[in-house]
Coordinates of C-alpha atoms and ligand atoms in Angstrom, one line a residue:
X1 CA 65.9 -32.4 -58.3
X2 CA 67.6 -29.7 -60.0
X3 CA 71.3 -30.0 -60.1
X4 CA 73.8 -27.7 -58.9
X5 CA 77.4 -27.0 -60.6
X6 CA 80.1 -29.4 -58.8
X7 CA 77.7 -31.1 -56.7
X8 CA 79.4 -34.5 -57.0
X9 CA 80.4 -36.9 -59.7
X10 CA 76.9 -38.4 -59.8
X11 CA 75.0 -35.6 -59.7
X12 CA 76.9 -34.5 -62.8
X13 CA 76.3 -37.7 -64.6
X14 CA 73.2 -36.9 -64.4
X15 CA 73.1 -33.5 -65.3
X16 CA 75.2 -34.7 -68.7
X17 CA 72.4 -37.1 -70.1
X18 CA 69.8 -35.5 -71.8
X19 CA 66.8 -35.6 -70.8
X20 CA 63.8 -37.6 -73.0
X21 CA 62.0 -34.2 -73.9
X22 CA 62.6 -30.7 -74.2
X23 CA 59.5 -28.2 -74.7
X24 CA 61.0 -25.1 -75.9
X25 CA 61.0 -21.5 -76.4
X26 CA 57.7 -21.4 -74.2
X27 CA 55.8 -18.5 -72.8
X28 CA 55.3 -20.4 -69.5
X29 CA 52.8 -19.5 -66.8
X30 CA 54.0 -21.7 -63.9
X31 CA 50.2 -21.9 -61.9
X32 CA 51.6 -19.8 -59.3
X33 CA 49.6 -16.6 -60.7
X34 CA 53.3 -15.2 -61.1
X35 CA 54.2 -13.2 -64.4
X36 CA 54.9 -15.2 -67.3
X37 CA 58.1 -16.0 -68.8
X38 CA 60.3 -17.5 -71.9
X39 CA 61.6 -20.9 -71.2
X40 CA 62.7 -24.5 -72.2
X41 CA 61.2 -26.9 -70.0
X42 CA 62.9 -30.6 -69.4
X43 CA 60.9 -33.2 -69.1
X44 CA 62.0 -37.0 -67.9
X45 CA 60.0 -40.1 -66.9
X46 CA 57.1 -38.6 -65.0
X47 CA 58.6 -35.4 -64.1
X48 CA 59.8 -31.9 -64.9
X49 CA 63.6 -32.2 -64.5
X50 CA 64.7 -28.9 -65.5
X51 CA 63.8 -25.1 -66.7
X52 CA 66.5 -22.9 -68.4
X53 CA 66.4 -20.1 -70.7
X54 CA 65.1 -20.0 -74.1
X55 CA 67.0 -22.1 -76.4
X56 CA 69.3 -23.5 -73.7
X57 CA 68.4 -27.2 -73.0
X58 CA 68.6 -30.2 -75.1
X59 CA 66.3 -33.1 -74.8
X60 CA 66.3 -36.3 -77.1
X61 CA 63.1 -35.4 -78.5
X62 CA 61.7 -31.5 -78.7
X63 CA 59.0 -29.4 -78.9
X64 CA 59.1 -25.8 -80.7
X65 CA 56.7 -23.9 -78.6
X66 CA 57.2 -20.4 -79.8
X67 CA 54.0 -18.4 -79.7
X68 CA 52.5 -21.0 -77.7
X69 CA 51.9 -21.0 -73.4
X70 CA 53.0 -24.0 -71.7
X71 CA 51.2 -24.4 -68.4
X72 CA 50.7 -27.0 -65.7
X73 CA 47.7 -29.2 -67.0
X74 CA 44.2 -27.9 -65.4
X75 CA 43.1 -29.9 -62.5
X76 CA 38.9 -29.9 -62.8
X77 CA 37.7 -29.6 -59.1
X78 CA 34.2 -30.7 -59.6
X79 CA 33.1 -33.2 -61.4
X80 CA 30.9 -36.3 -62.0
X81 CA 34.0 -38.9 -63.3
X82 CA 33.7 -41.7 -61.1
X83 CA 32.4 -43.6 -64.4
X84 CA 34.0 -42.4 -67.3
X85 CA 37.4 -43.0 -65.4
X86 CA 36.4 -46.6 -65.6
X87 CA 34.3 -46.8 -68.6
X88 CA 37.4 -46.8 -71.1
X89 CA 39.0 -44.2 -69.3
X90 CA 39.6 -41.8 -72.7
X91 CA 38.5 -39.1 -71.0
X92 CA 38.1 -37.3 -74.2
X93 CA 36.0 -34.1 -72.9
X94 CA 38.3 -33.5 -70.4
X95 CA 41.9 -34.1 -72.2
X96 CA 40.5 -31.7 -75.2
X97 CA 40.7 -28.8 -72.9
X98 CA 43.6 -29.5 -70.9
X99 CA 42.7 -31.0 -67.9
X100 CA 45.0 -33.5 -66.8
X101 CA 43.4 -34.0 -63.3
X102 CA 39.9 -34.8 -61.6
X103 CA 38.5 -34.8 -58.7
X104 CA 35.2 -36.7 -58.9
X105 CA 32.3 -37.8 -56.1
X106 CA 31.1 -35.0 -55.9
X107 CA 27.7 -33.5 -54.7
X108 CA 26.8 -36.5 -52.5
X109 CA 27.0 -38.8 -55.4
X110 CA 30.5 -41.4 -55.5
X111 CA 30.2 -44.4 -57.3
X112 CA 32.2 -46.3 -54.9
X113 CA 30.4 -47.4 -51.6
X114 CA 27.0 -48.8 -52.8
X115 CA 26.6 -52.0 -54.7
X116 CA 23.7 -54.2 -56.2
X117 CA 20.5 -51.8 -55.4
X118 CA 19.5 -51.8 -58.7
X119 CA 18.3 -48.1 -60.2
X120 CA 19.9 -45.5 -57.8
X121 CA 17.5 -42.8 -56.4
X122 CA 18.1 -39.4 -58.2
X123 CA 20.5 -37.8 -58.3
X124 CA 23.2 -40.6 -58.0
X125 CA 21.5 -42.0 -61.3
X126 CA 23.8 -39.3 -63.1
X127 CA 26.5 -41.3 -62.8
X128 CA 24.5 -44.5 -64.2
X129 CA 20.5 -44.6 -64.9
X130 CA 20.0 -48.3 -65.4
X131 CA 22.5 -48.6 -61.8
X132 CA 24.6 -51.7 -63.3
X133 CA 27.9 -49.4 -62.5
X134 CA 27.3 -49.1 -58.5
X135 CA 28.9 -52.4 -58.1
X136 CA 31.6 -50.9 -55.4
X137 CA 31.3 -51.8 -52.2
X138 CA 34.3 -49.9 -51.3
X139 CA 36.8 -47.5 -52.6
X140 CA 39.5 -50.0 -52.6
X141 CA 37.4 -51.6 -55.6
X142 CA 37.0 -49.0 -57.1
X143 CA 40.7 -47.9 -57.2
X144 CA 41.7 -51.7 -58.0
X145 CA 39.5 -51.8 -60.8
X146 CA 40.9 -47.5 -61.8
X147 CA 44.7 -49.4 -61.8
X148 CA 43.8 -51.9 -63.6
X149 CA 42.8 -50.1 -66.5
X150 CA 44.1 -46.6 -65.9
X151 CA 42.1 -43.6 -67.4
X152 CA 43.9 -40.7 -69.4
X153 CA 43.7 -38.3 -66.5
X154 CA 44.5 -38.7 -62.9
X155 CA 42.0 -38.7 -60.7
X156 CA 41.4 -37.8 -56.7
X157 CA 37.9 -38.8 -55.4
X158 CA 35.4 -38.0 -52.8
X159 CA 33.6 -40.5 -50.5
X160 CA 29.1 -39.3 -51.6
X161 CA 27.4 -38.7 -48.5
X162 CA 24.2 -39.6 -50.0
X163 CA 25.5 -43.1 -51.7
X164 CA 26.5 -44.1 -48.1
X165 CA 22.7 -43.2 -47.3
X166 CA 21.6 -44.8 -50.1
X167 CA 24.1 -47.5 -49.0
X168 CA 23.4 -47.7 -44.8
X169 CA 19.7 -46.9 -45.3
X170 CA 16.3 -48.3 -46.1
X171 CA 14.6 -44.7 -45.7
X172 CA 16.2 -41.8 -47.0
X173 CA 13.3 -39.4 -45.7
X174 CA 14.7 -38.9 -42.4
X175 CA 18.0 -38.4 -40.6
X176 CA 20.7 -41.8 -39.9
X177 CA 20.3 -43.6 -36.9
X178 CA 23.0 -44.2 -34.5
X179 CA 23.9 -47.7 -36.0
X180 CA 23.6 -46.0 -39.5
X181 CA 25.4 -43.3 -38.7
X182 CA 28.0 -46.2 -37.3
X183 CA 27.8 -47.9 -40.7
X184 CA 28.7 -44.4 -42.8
X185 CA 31.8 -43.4 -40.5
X186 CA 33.2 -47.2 -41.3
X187 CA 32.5 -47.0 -44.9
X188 CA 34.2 -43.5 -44.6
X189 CA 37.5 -44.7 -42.4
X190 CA 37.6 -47.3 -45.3
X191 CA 37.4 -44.5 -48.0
X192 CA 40.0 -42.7 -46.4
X193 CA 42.5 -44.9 -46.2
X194 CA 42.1 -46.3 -49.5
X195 CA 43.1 -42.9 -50.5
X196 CA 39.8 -41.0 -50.6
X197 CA 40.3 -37.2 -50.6
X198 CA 37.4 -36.1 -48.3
X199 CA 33.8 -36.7 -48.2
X200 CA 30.9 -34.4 -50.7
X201 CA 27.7 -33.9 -49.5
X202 CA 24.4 -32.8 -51.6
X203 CA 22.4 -31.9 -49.3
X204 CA 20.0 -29.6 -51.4
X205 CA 18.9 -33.2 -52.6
X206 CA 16.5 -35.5 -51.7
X207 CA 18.4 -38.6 -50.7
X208 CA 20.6 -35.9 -48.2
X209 CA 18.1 -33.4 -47.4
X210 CA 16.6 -34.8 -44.1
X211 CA 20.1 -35.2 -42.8
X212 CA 20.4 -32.5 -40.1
X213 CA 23.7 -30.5 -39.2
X214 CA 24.4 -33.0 -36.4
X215 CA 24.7 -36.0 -38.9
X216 CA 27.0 -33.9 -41.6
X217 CA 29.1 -33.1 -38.4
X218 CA 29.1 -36.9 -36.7
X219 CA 30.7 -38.2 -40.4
X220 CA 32.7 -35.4 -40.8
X221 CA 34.5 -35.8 -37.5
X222 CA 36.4 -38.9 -39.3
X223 CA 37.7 -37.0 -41.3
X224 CA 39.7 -34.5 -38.8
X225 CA 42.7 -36.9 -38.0
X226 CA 43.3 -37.5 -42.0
X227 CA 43.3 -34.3 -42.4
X228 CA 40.1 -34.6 -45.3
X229 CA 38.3 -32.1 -46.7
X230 CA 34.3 -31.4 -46.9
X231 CA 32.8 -30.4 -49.9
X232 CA 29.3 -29.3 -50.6
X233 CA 26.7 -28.6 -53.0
X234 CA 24.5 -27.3 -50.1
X235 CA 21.3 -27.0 -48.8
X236 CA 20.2 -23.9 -50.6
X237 CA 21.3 -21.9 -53.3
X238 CA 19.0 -19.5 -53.6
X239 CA 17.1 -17.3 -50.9
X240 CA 18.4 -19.4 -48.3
X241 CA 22.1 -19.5 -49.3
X242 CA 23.4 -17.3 -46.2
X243 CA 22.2 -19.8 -43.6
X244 CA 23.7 -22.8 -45.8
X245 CA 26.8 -20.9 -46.2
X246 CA 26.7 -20.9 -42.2
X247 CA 25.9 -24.4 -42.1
X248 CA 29.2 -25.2 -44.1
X249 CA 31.2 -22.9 -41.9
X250 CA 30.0 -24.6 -38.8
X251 CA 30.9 -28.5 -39.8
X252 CA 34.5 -27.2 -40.8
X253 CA 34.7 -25.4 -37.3
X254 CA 33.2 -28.3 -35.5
X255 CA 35.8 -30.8 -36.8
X256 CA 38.7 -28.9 -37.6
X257 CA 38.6 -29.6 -41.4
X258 CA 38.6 -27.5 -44.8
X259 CA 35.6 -26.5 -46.6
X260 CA 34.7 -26.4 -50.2
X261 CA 31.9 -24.7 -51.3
X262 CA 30.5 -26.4 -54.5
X263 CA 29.7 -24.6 -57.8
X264 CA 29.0 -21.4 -56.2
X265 CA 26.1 -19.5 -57.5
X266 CA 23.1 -17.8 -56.6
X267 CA 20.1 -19.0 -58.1
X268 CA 16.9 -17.8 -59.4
X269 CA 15.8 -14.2 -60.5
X270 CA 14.8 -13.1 -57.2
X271 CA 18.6 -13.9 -55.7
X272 CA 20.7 -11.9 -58.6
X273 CA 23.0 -9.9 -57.2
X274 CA 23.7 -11.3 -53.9
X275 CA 26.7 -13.0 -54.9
X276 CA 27.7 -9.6 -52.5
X277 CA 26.7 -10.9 -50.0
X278 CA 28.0 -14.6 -50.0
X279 CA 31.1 -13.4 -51.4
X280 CA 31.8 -11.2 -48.6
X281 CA 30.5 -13.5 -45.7
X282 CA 32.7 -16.1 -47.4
X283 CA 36.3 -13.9 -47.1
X284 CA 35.2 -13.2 -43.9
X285 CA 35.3 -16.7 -42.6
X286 CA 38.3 -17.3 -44.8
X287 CA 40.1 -15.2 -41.9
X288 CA 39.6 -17.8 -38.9
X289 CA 39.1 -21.2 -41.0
X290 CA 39.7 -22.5 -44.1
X291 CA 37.6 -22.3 -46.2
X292 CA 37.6 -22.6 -50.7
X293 CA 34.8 -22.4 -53.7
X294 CA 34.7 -23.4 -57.2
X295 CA 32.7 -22.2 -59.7
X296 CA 31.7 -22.8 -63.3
X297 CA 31.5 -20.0 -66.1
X298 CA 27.6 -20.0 -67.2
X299 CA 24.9 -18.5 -66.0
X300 CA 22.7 -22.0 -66.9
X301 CA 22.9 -25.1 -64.0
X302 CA 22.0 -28.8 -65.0
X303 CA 20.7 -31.1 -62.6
X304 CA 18.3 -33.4 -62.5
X305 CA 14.8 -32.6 -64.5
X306 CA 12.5 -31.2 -61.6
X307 CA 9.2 -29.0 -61.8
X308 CA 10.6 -27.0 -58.6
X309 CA 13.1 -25.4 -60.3
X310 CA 11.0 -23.8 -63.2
X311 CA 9.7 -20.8 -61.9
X312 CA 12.9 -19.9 -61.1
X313 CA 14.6 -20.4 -64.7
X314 CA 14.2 -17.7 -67.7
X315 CA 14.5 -21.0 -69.9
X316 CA 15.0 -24.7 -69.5
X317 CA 16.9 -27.6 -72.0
X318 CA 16.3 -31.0 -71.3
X319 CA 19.4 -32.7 -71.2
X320 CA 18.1 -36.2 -71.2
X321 CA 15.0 -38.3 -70.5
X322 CA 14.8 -42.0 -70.3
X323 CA 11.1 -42.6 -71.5
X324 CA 11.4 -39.5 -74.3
X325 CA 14.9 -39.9 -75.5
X326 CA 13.7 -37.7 -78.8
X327 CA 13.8 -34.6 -76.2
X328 CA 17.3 -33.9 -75.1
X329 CA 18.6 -31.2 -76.5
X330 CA 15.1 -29.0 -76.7
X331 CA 13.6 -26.6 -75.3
X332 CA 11.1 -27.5 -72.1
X333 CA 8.5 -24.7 -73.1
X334 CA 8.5 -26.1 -76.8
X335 CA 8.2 -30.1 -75.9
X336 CA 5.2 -29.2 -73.0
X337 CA 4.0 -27.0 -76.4
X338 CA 4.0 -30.0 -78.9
X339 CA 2.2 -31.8 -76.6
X340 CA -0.3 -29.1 -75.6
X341 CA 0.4 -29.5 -72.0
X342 CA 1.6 -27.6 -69.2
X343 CA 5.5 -28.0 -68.6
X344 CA 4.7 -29.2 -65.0
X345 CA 2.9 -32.0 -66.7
X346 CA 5.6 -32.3 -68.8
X347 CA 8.6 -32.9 -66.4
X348 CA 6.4 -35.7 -65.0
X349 CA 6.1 -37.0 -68.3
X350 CA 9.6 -37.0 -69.0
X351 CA 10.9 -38.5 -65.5
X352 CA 13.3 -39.7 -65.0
X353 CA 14.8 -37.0 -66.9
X354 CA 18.2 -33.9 -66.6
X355 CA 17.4 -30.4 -67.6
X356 CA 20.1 -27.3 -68.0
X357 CA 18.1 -24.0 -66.3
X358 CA 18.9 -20.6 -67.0
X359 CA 18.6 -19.3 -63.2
X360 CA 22.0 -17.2 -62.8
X361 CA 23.1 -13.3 -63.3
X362 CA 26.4 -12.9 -65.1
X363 CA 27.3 -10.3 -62.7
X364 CA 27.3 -12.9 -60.1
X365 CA 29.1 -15.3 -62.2
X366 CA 31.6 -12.9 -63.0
X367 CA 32.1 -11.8 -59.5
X368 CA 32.5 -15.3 -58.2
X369 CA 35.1 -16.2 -61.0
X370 CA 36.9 -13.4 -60.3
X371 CA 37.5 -13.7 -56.5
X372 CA 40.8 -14.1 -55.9
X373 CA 40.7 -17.7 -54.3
X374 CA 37.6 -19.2 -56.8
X375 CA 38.6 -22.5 -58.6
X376 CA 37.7 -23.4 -61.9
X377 CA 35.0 -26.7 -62.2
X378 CA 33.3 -28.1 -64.6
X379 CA 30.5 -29.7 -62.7
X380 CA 30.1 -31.2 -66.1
X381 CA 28.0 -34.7 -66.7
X382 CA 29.6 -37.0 -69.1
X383 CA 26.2 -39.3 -69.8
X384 CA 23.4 -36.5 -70.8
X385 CA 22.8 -37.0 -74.0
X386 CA 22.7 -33.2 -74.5
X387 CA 24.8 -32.2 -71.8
X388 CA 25.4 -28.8 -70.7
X389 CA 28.4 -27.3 -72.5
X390 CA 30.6 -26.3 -69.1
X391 CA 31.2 -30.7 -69.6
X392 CA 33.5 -30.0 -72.9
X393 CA 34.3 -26.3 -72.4
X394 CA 34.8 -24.9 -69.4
X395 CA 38.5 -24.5 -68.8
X396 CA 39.2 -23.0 -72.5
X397 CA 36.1 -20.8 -71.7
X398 CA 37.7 -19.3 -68.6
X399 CA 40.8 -18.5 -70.1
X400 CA 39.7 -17.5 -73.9
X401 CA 36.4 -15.4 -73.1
X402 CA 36.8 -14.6 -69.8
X403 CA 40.6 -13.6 -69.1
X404 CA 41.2 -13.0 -72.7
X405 CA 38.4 -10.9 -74.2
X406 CA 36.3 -9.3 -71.2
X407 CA 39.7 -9.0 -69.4
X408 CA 38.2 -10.5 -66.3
X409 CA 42.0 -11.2 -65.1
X410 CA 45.5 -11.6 -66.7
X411 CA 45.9 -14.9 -68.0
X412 CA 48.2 -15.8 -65.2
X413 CA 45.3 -15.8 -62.8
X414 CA 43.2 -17.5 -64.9
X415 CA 45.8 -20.6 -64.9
X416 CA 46.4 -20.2 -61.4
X417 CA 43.0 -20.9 -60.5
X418 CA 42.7 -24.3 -62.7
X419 CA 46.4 -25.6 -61.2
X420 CA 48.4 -24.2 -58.4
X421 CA 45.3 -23.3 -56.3
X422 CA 43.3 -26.1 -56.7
X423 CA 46.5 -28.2 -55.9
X424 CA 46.8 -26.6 -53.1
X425 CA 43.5 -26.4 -51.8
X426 CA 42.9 -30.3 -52.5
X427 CA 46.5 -31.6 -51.2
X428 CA 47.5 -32.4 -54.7
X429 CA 51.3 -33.1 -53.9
X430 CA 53.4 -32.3 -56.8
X431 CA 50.7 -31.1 -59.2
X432 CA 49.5 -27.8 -60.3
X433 CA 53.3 -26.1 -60.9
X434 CA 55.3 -26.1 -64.0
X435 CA 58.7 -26.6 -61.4
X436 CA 61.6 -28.8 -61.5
X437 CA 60.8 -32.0 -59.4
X438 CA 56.9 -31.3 -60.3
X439 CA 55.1 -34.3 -61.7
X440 CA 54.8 -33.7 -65.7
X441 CA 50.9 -32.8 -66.2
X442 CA 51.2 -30.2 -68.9
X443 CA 49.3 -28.1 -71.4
X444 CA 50.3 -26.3 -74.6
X445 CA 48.1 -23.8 -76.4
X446 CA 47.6 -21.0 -78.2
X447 CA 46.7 -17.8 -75.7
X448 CA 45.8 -15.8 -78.8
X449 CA 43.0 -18.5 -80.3
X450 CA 42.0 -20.9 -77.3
X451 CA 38.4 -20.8 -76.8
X452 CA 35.5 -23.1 -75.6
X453 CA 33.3 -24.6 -78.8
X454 CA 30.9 -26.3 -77.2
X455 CA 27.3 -24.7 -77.4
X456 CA 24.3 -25.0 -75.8
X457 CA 22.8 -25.8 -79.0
X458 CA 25.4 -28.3 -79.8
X459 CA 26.9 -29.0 -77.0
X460 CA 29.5 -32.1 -77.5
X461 CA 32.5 -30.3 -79.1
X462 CA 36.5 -30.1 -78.6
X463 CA 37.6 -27.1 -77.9
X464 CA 40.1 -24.6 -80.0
X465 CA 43.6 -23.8 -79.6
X466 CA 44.8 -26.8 -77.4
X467 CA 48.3 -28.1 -78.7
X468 CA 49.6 -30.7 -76.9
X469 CA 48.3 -32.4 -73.0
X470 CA 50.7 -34.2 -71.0
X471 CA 49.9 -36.6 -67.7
X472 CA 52.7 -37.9 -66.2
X473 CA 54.7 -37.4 -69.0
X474 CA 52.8 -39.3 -71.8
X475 CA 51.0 -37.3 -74.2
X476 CA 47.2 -37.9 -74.2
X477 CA 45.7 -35.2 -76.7
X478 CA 47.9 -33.7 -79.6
X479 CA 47.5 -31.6 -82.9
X480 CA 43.8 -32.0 -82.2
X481 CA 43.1 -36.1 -81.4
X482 CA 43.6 -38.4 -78.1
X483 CA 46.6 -40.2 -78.3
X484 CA 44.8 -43.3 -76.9
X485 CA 47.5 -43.4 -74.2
X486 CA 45.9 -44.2 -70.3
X487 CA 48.9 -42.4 -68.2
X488 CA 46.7 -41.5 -65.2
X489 CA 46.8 -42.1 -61.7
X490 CA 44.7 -42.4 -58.5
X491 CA 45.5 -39.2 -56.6
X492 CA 45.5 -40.3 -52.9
X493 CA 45.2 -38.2 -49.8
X494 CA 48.7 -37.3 -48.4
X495 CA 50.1 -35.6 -45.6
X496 CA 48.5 -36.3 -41.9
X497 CA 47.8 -39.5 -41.7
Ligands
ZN501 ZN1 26.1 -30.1 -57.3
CU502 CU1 28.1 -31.5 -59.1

């Protein structure tokens, strides 16, 4: 709490110690999207105690931030976590660029709420090929297992609608039966209050394709009264993506719940351009529910490898292949060339297999980033062995190429849409603000040289110009390196209960 002058004797005790840390002489951009300004920012235990005027506080310890921007840490709305969280928690492509915050199980695909199966079907064998990690029953395992050996970021999760098929059901093919359907609302009510955040769907997949509207709706109902959130990769992204958009509309209507629209984008060569159109049936229906997007800033996908998807690509990578390891990293036209087969015949060759596609316009991707209530996510996937680059370099990407030199928006938009929007949108009490009271998840870097490094062509690499990342008050990345400190937290669902 901030104090006030003469506000009683302990109050003033309190106002007289110094507090552990003081970042100073900051340009700080407090997530709200409101004009930066110079400041010292106090930091105590897990919070932000105080903000004051350049030069004016005293801490035990201090940081010199002149020439630097201090900003809540970047909250990264979409990704694939759930195992790196738990898999030594260092987090490291995340922490690099400034993200202090998660949000993982998404697209379906959690890693709690399906154990002992064996090899997943695709595409919840992102998270794990060989299927040894879905050993979850339930979220509370999961988080017991997360607090036990915290990861460097906090984390909020999603309950995957196609795990708890994978989970409830011996034929993914065809919608849930009534006592399946049963099955999945339990495994959800558990989810939920465990702490679960909502429930992702990915239905443009196979394991979730044959579920019909009525099915998304039935689970989603549990999540009215908790007030939880539905998020989607949906059905179609490409000529059919109106009618998807629709269907997302309608679950939120039908229960009475929020809506996030997953990595949007329109894909393939014949859909460029009709970002338009989404866009504006999308603030539309933002004017009678609620409704948010996130979006990553590349016009390349990755997903699983899949022969569908080529005619609609100007170029695929593979990003990783279990039986032809040697391939990740090259170029699908050049490894079906070597072997003097078609590329068809050559994503059946490399099955099971991830791919990176070129399918998007940058005019659509710029027009998506830069609608006013578009988050920043990653969508990036920690176990490709050639992963796409958005998994180490989307958040310094956003705010060195696109805010900074194609002036897409001020930097204090940019922020704003990696912290105090996405904390808002995702009921992420206390995060997302640089504010007295606020919990202390904070960047430092350099607004004149931060930039994404990672490349297609070399794809695993820190980006430049982040100083100093703070969770809950720890430092976790500094001068370049992890700290190898594990200050993060499991994010739970607040508010209704
Ligand atoms: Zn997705
Ligand atoms: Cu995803």
């Amino acid at each position: 709490m901030p104090t006030e002058p003469g506000a009683g004797p302990a109050t003033v005790a309190a106002s007289q110690r110094r507090p552990a840390l003081v970042i100073s002489n900051a340009t700080v951009f407090d997530g709200s999207g409101a004009p930066r300004f110079a400041g010292d920012v106090a930091i105590d235990g897990d919070r932000i105690t105080a903000l004051g005027a350049p030069g004016t506080l005293r801490g035990a310890a201090s940081i010199d931030a002149s020439g630097l921007a201090l900003a809540p840490g970047f909250i990264d709305v979409h990704t694939h976590d759930d195992r790196m969280l738990i898999d030594g928690g260092a987090m490291s492509p995340k922490v690099s660029q400034g993200v202090t915050t998660v949000v993982a199980g998404n697209c379906g695909i959690s890693l709690a709420g399906l154990s002992g199966r064996g090899r997943p079907p695709q595409p919840l064998d992102l998270l794990d090929a060989g299927g040894e990690w879905f050993r979850f029953p339930t979220f509370r395992d999961y988080f017991d297992a997360f607090e036990q050996q915290p990861a460097a970021t906090n984390a909020a999760f999603l309950v995957g609608h196609s795990t708890l098929r994978a989970a409830a059901m011996d034929d993914l093919s065809r919608a849930a039966s009534p006592a399946e359907c049963r099955r999945m609302c339990a495994a959800i009510d558990e989810a939920m209050q465990a702490g679960a955040i909502g429930l992702s769907t990915g239905t443009f997949y196979p394991p979730a394709a044959a579920a019909p509207t009525s099915e998304l709706i039935e689970l989603s109902r549990r999540l009215t009264d908790c007030g939880g959130l539905y998020v989607t990769h949906m059905r179609n992204e490409a000529e059919a993506i109106l009618p998807a958009i629709d269907e997302t509309l309608e679950i939120g209507r039908a229960c009475g719940i929020g809506v996030v629209i997953s990595h949007h984008k329109v894909a393939g060569l014949a859909n460029h351009g009709r970002s338009v159109e989404t866009l504006a049936r999308i603030a539309d229906a933002m004017q009678r529910q609620p409704v948010a997007l996130d979006c990553y800033p590349y016009e390349a996908s990755s997903t699983v490898l899949s022969a569908s998807r080529l005619s609609m690509s100007s170029r695929v990578l593979v990003a990783w292949s279990t039986p032809h390891p040697e391939c990740a990293g090259r170029d699908l036209a050049q490894v079906a060339a070597g072997w003097g087969i078609p590329a068809e015949e050559a994503v059946q060759r490399l099955q099971p297999a991830g791919a990176i596609y070129f399918m998007m316009d940058e005019d659509d991707v710029q027009r998506i980033l830069a609608f006013p209530e578009t988050m920043i996510g990653s969508d990036g996937l920690p176990h490709d062995a050639s992963p796409h680059p958005r998994l180490w370099g989307t958040f310094p990407r956003v705010l060195g190429h696109y805010s900074r030199d194609l002036g897409l928006f001020p930097l204090e938009v940019a922020v704003h849409k990696m912290t105090g929007l996405p904390a808002a949108r995702f009921g992420l009490h206390g995060r997302g603000r640089v504010a007295p009271g606020a919990f202390a998840d904070l960047v430092l870097f350099d607004p004149a040289t931060v930039i994404d490094s990672a490349t297609f062509d070399a794809p695993v690499q820190p980006a430049a110009g982040i100083h100093t990342v703070m969770v809950n008050g720890t430092p976790v990345w500094r001068g370049g390196h992890a700290t190898g400190e594990r200050p993060g937290r499991v994010l739970r669902r607040e508010g209704r209960a």
